[in-house]
Amino acid sequence: MQSNSGQTKQAGNPFEKLLRYFANDVILGSGYPWELLFLHAVSANVSWRKHVELARETRGKNLTEKRSWLLDPFCAYLCHAFGGSTLRDLSMGQTPSLFGNPDVPGGFFLAYLLVNNSPFDFVYKAVNTPKSPIRLIVTAYEAVDCATTVFGSVEKAKRLFPESPLAPFLAGMIAGLGGSVFRYIERRFGRNWDVRTELSQPTVVTRRTLLYTIVYMQLREVIGWKDTRLYMTIFHVIWSLLQEITGRSLDFTRHTISKLL
């Protein structure tokens, strides 16, 4: 009886429930968990709004640099939210999630409204405040989305093109870097900024995506896709949170992958 009682108590431990939820529902869950989609969209809209504000400062706070209710969500969606997965799906002849997943338009638009129109600008300020609880939560979910998008793209390509050894690698890279293509177009042709493409001047994003894609493709053949996805995603979450908490760039790719690029 004591043993059963102990097991029941252990099973009901809130911390363990949280860990099981995060592992089974968020990281390994089928489909696209709504809370992951929503918080990723919140992070994307915050990133876009910060970029717009920077653009206004760059122009000397020129009042002609107005925000657009049409341009803002369009650019936030492609430049910071779902540009990578959109480009990946189009390159593989698939329907982008904007049209294939009914949760994506609603979740993204709700995030857009909250980031830009919440009372007292609470959402934007909370997510933009370093080390705040809300920012840490968004950082954790954003890290999950970043990692699982690359890993999920590898698996999707393996299902669609089982005979192609290159397709999984390309799918992972396109998913991880596709957003930078739209950011380049927006900055170079929309604002006439003198910018270079991500691949011509690789940042940590390129190096990390390359490393994660290669390691995932190799490790999944040894321990299986589920364990590989789980362990690598947890690593990325911890790494992202440590960067946020310490305020330091813990770029583990700088002295390894950078030598190859």
Coordinates of C-alpha atoms in Angstrom, one line a residue:
M1 CA 0.0 0.0 0.0
Q2 CA 2.8 2.4 0.9
S3 CA 4.4 1.7 -2.5
N4 CA 1.2 2.4 -4.4
S5 CA 0.7 5.5 -2.4
G6 CA 4.2 6.7 -3.1
Q7 CA 3.8 6.0 -6.8
T8 CA 0.5 8.0 -6.8
K9 CA 2.1 10.9 -5.0
Q10 CA 5.1 10.8 -7.4
A11 CA 2.8 10.7 -10.4
G12 CA 1.0 13.7 -9.1
N13 CA 4.1 15.8 -8.5
P14 CA 3.5 19.2 -10.3
F15 CA 7.1 19.5 -11.4
E16 CA 7.1 16.0 -13.0
K17 CA 3.8 16.7 -14.6
L18 CA 5.3 19.8 -16.1
L19 CA 8.3 17.9 -17.4
R20 CA 6.1 15.2 -18.9
Y21 CA 3.9 17.8 -20.6
F22 CA 6.9 19.6 -22.0
A23 CA 8.5 16.5 -23.3
N24 CA 5.5 14.5 -24.5
D25 CA 3.1 17.2 -25.6
V26 CA 5.3 20.1 -26.7
I27 CA 8.5 18.5 -28.0
L28 CA 7.3 15.1 -29.1
G29 CA 3.6 16.0 -29.6
S30 CA 2.0 15.2 -33.0
G31 CA 1.1 18.1 -35.2
Y32 CA 1.8 21.7 -34.0
P33 CA 0.8 22.3 -30.4
W34 CA -1.3 25.4 -30.2
E35 CA 0.6 26.9 -27.3
L36 CA 3.9 26.4 -29.1
L37 CA 2.5 28.0 -32.3
F38 CA 1.1 31.0 -30.3
L39 CA 4.2 31.8 -28.3
H40 CA 6.4 31.4 -31.4
A41 CA 4.1 33.9 -33.1
V42 CA 4.3 36.3 -30.1
S43 CA 8.1 36.1 -30.3
A44 CA 8.0 36.7 -34.0
N45 CA 5.8 39.8 -33.7
V46 CA 8.0 41.2 -31.0
S47 CA 11.1 40.7 -33.2
W48 CA 9.4 42.5 -36.1
R49 CA 8.2 45.4 -34.0
K50 CA 11.7 45.8 -32.6
H51 CA 13.0 45.9 -36.2
V52 CA 10.5 48.5 -37.2
E53 CA 11.4 50.7 -34.3
L54 CA 15.1 50.3 -35.1
A55 CA 14.3 51.3 -38.7
R56 CA 12.6 54.5 -37.5
E57 CA 15.6 55.4 -35.4
T58 CA 17.9 54.7 -38.3
R59 CA 15.9 57.2 -40.3
G60 CA 16.2 59.8 -37.5
K61 CA 12.7 59.1 -36.3
N62 CA 11.3 60.3 -39.6
L63 CA 7.6 60.5 -39.3
T64 CA 7.2 59.1 -42.9
E65 CA 8.4 55.7 -41.5
K66 CA 4.8 54.7 -40.5
R67 CA 3.7 51.3 -39.4
S68 CA 1.2 49.6 -41.7
W69 CA -1.6 47.3 -40.5
L70 CA -1.1 45.4 -43.8
L71 CA 2.7 45.3 -44.1
D72 CA 3.4 44.6 -40.4
P73 CA 1.6 41.2 -40.1
F74 CA 2.7 40.1 -43.6
C75 CA 6.4 40.8 -42.9
A76 CA 6.3 39.5 -39.3
Y77 CA 4.8 36.3 -40.7
L78 CA 7.4 35.7 -43.4
C79 CA 10.5 37.4 -41.9
H80 CA 10.3 36.1 -38.3
A81 CA 7.5 33.5 -37.9
F82 CA 6.9 31.0 -40.7
G83 CA 9.1 32.1 -43.6
G84 CA 11.4 29.1 -43.2
S85 CA 8.6 26.5 -43.1
T86 CA 6.8 28.3 -46.0
L87 CA 9.8 28.2 -48.2
R88 CA 10.5 24.6 -47.2
D89 CA 7.0 23.5 -48.1
L90 CA 7.0 25.4 -51.4
S91 CA 10.3 23.9 -52.3
M92 CA 8.9 20.4 -51.7
G93 CA 5.6 21.0 -53.5
Q94 CA 3.6 21.0 -50.3
T95 CA 0.9 23.4 -49.0
P96 CA 2.3 26.0 -46.6
S97 CA 0.9 25.9 -43.1
L98 CA -0.9 29.2 -43.6
F99 CA -3.3 27.3 -45.8
G100 CA -2.9 23.8 -44.5
N101 CA -3.1 24.3 -40.8
P102 CA -6.3 26.2 -39.6
D103 CA -4.6 27.1 -36.3
V104 CA -1.8 29.1 -37.9
P105 CA -3.7 32.1 -39.2
G106 CA -5.8 32.5 -36.0
G107 CA -2.9 31.9 -33.6
F108 CA -0.6 34.3 -35.5
F109 CA -3.2 37.1 -35.8
L110 CA -4.1 36.8 -32.1
A111 CA -0.4 37.1 -31.2
Y112 CA -0.1 40.2 -33.5
L113 CA -3.0 41.9 -31.8
L114 CA -1.7 41.2 -28.3
V115 CA 1.9 42.4 -29.1
N116 CA 0.7 45.6 -30.7
N117 CA -2.6 46.4 -28.9
S118 CA -2.5 45.0 -25.4
P119 CA -3.5 47.4 -22.6
F120 CA -0.6 49.6 -21.5
D121 CA 1.5 47.7 -24.1
F122 CA 1.9 45.0 -21.5
V123 CA 2.7 42.0 -23.7
Y124 CA 5.4 43.7 -25.8
K125 CA 7.1 45.2 -22.7
A126 CA 6.9 41.9 -20.8
V127 CA 8.4 39.9 -23.6
N128 CA 11.0 42.6 -24.2
T129 CA 12.1 42.9 -20.6
P130 CA 15.3 40.8 -20.0
K131 CA 15.0 37.9 -17.6
S132 CA 11.3 38.6 -16.9
P133 CA 9.3 35.4 -16.2
I134 CA 7.2 35.9 -19.3
R135 CA 10.3 36.5 -21.4
L136 CA 11.9 33.3 -20.0
I137 CA 8.7 31.3 -20.9
V138 CA 8.6 32.7 -24.4
T139 CA 12.4 32.0 -24.8
A140 CA 11.9 28.4 -23.8
Y141 CA 9.0 27.8 -26.2
E142 CA 10.8 29.7 -29.0
A143 CA 13.8 27.4 -28.5
V144 CA 11.6 24.3 -28.8
D145 CA 10.0 25.7 -32.0
C146 CA 13.4 26.6 -33.5
A147 CA 14.9 23.1 -32.9
T148 CA 11.8 21.0 -33.7
T149 CA 11.2 22.9 -36.9
V150 CA 14.6 21.8 -38.2
F151 CA 14.2 18.2 -36.9
G152 CA 10.6 18.0 -38.2
S153 CA 11.7 19.2 -41.6
V154 CA 14.3 16.4 -41.8
E155 CA 11.6 13.8 -41.0
K156 CA 9.1 15.4 -43.5
A157 CA 11.6 15.2 -46.3
K158 CA 12.5 11.6 -45.4
R159 CA 8.8 10.7 -45.7
L160 CA 8.3 12.5 -49.0
F161 CA 11.5 11.7 -50.7
P162 CA 12.7 8.3 -49.2
E163 CA 15.2 7.7 -52.0
S164 CA 16.9 11.1 -51.8
P165 CA 19.9 11.3 -49.3
L166 CA 20.1 15.0 -49.8
A167 CA 16.5 16.0 -49.3
P168 CA 16.4 15.8 -45.5
F169 CA 19.5 17.9 -45.2
L170 CA 18.2 20.6 -47.6
A171 CA 14.8 20.6 -45.9
G172 CA 16.4 21.2 -42.5
M173 CA 18.6 24.0 -43.8
I174 CA 15.8 25.7 -45.7
A175 CA 13.5 25.6 -42.7
G176 CA 16.1 27.0 -40.4
L177 CA 17.3 29.7 -42.8
G178 CA 14.3 30.5 -45.0
G179 CA 13.2 33.4 -42.9
S180 CA 16.5 35.1 -43.6
V181 CA 15.7 35.1 -47.3
F182 CA 12.6 37.2 -46.6
R183 CA 14.4 39.4 -44.2
Y184 CA 17.0 40.2 -46.8
I185 CA 14.3 41.0 -49.4
E186 CA 12.6 43.3 -46.9
R187 CA 15.7 45.1 -45.8
R188 CA 17.5 45.3 -49.2
F189 CA 14.6 46.1 -51.5
G190 CA 12.0 47.4 -49.1
R191 CA 14.3 49.8 -47.1
N192 CA 17.3 50.0 -49.5
W193 CA 19.6 49.0 -46.7
D194 CA 23.1 47.8 -47.6
V195 CA 22.8 44.2 -46.2
R196 CA 24.2 40.9 -47.2
T197 CA 22.5 37.5 -47.3
E198 CA 22.8 35.1 -44.4
L199 CA 24.8 32.6 -46.4
S200 CA 27.3 35.1 -47.7
Q201 CA 28.0 36.2 -44.1
P202 CA 27.1 33.3 -41.9
T203 CA 25.9 34.1 -38.4
V204 CA 25.3 31.8 -35.5
V205 CA 21.9 30.9 -37.0
T206 CA 23.5 29.4 -40.1
R207 CA 26.2 27.6 -38.1
R208 CA 23.7 26.3 -35.6
T209 CA 21.3 25.1 -38.2
L210 CA 24.0 23.3 -40.1
L211 CA 25.3 21.6 -37.0
Y212 CA 21.9 20.6 -35.7
T213 CA 20.8 19.2 -39.1
I214 CA 23.9 17.1 -39.5
V215 CA 24.0 15.8 -35.9
Y216 CA 20.3 15.0 -36.0
M217 CA 20.5 13.1 -39.2
Q218 CA 23.3 11.0 -37.9
L219 CA 22.1 10.5 -34.3
R220 CA 18.6 9.5 -35.3
E221 CA 20.0 6.5 -37.1
V222 CA 21.6 5.3 -33.8
I223 CA 19.1 6.0 -31.1
G224 CA 15.9 6.8 -33.1
W225 CA 14.2 10.0 -34.0
K226 CA 12.2 10.4 -30.8
D227 CA 15.1 10.3 -28.4
T228 CA 17.3 12.4 -30.7
R229 CA 14.5 15.1 -31.1
L230 CA 14.0 15.1 -27.3
Y231 CA 17.6 15.3 -26.2
M232 CA 18.7 17.8 -28.8
T233 CA 15.7 20.1 -28.2
I234 CA 16.2 20.0 -24.4
F235 CA 19.9 21.0 -25.1
H236 CA 18.8 23.9 -27.2
V237 CA 16.2 25.1 -24.6
I238 CA 18.9 25.0 -21.8
W239 CA 21.4 26.8 -24.1
S240 CA 18.8 29.5 -25.0
L241 CA 17.8 30.0 -21.4
L242 CA 21.4 30.2 -20.2
Q243 CA 22.0 32.9 -22.8
E244 CA 19.0 34.9 -21.6
I245 CA 19.8 34.5 -17.9
T246 CA 23.5 35.3 -18.2
G247 CA 23.1 38.0 -20.9
R248 CA 26.0 36.5 -22.7
S249 CA 26.4 35.0 -26.2
L250 CA 27.3 31.4 -25.6
D251 CA 28.1 30.6 -29.2
F252 CA 29.4 27.1 -29.2
T253 CA 29.6 27.1 -33.0
R254 CA 32.1 30.0 -33.4
H255 CA 35.3 27.9 -33.1
T256 CA 33.9 24.8 -34.8
I257 CA 31.4 25.2 -37.6
S258 CA 32.7 28.7 -38.5
K259 CA 35.9 27.1 -39.8
L260 CA 34.0 25.2 -42.4
L261 CA 32.1 28.2 -43.7

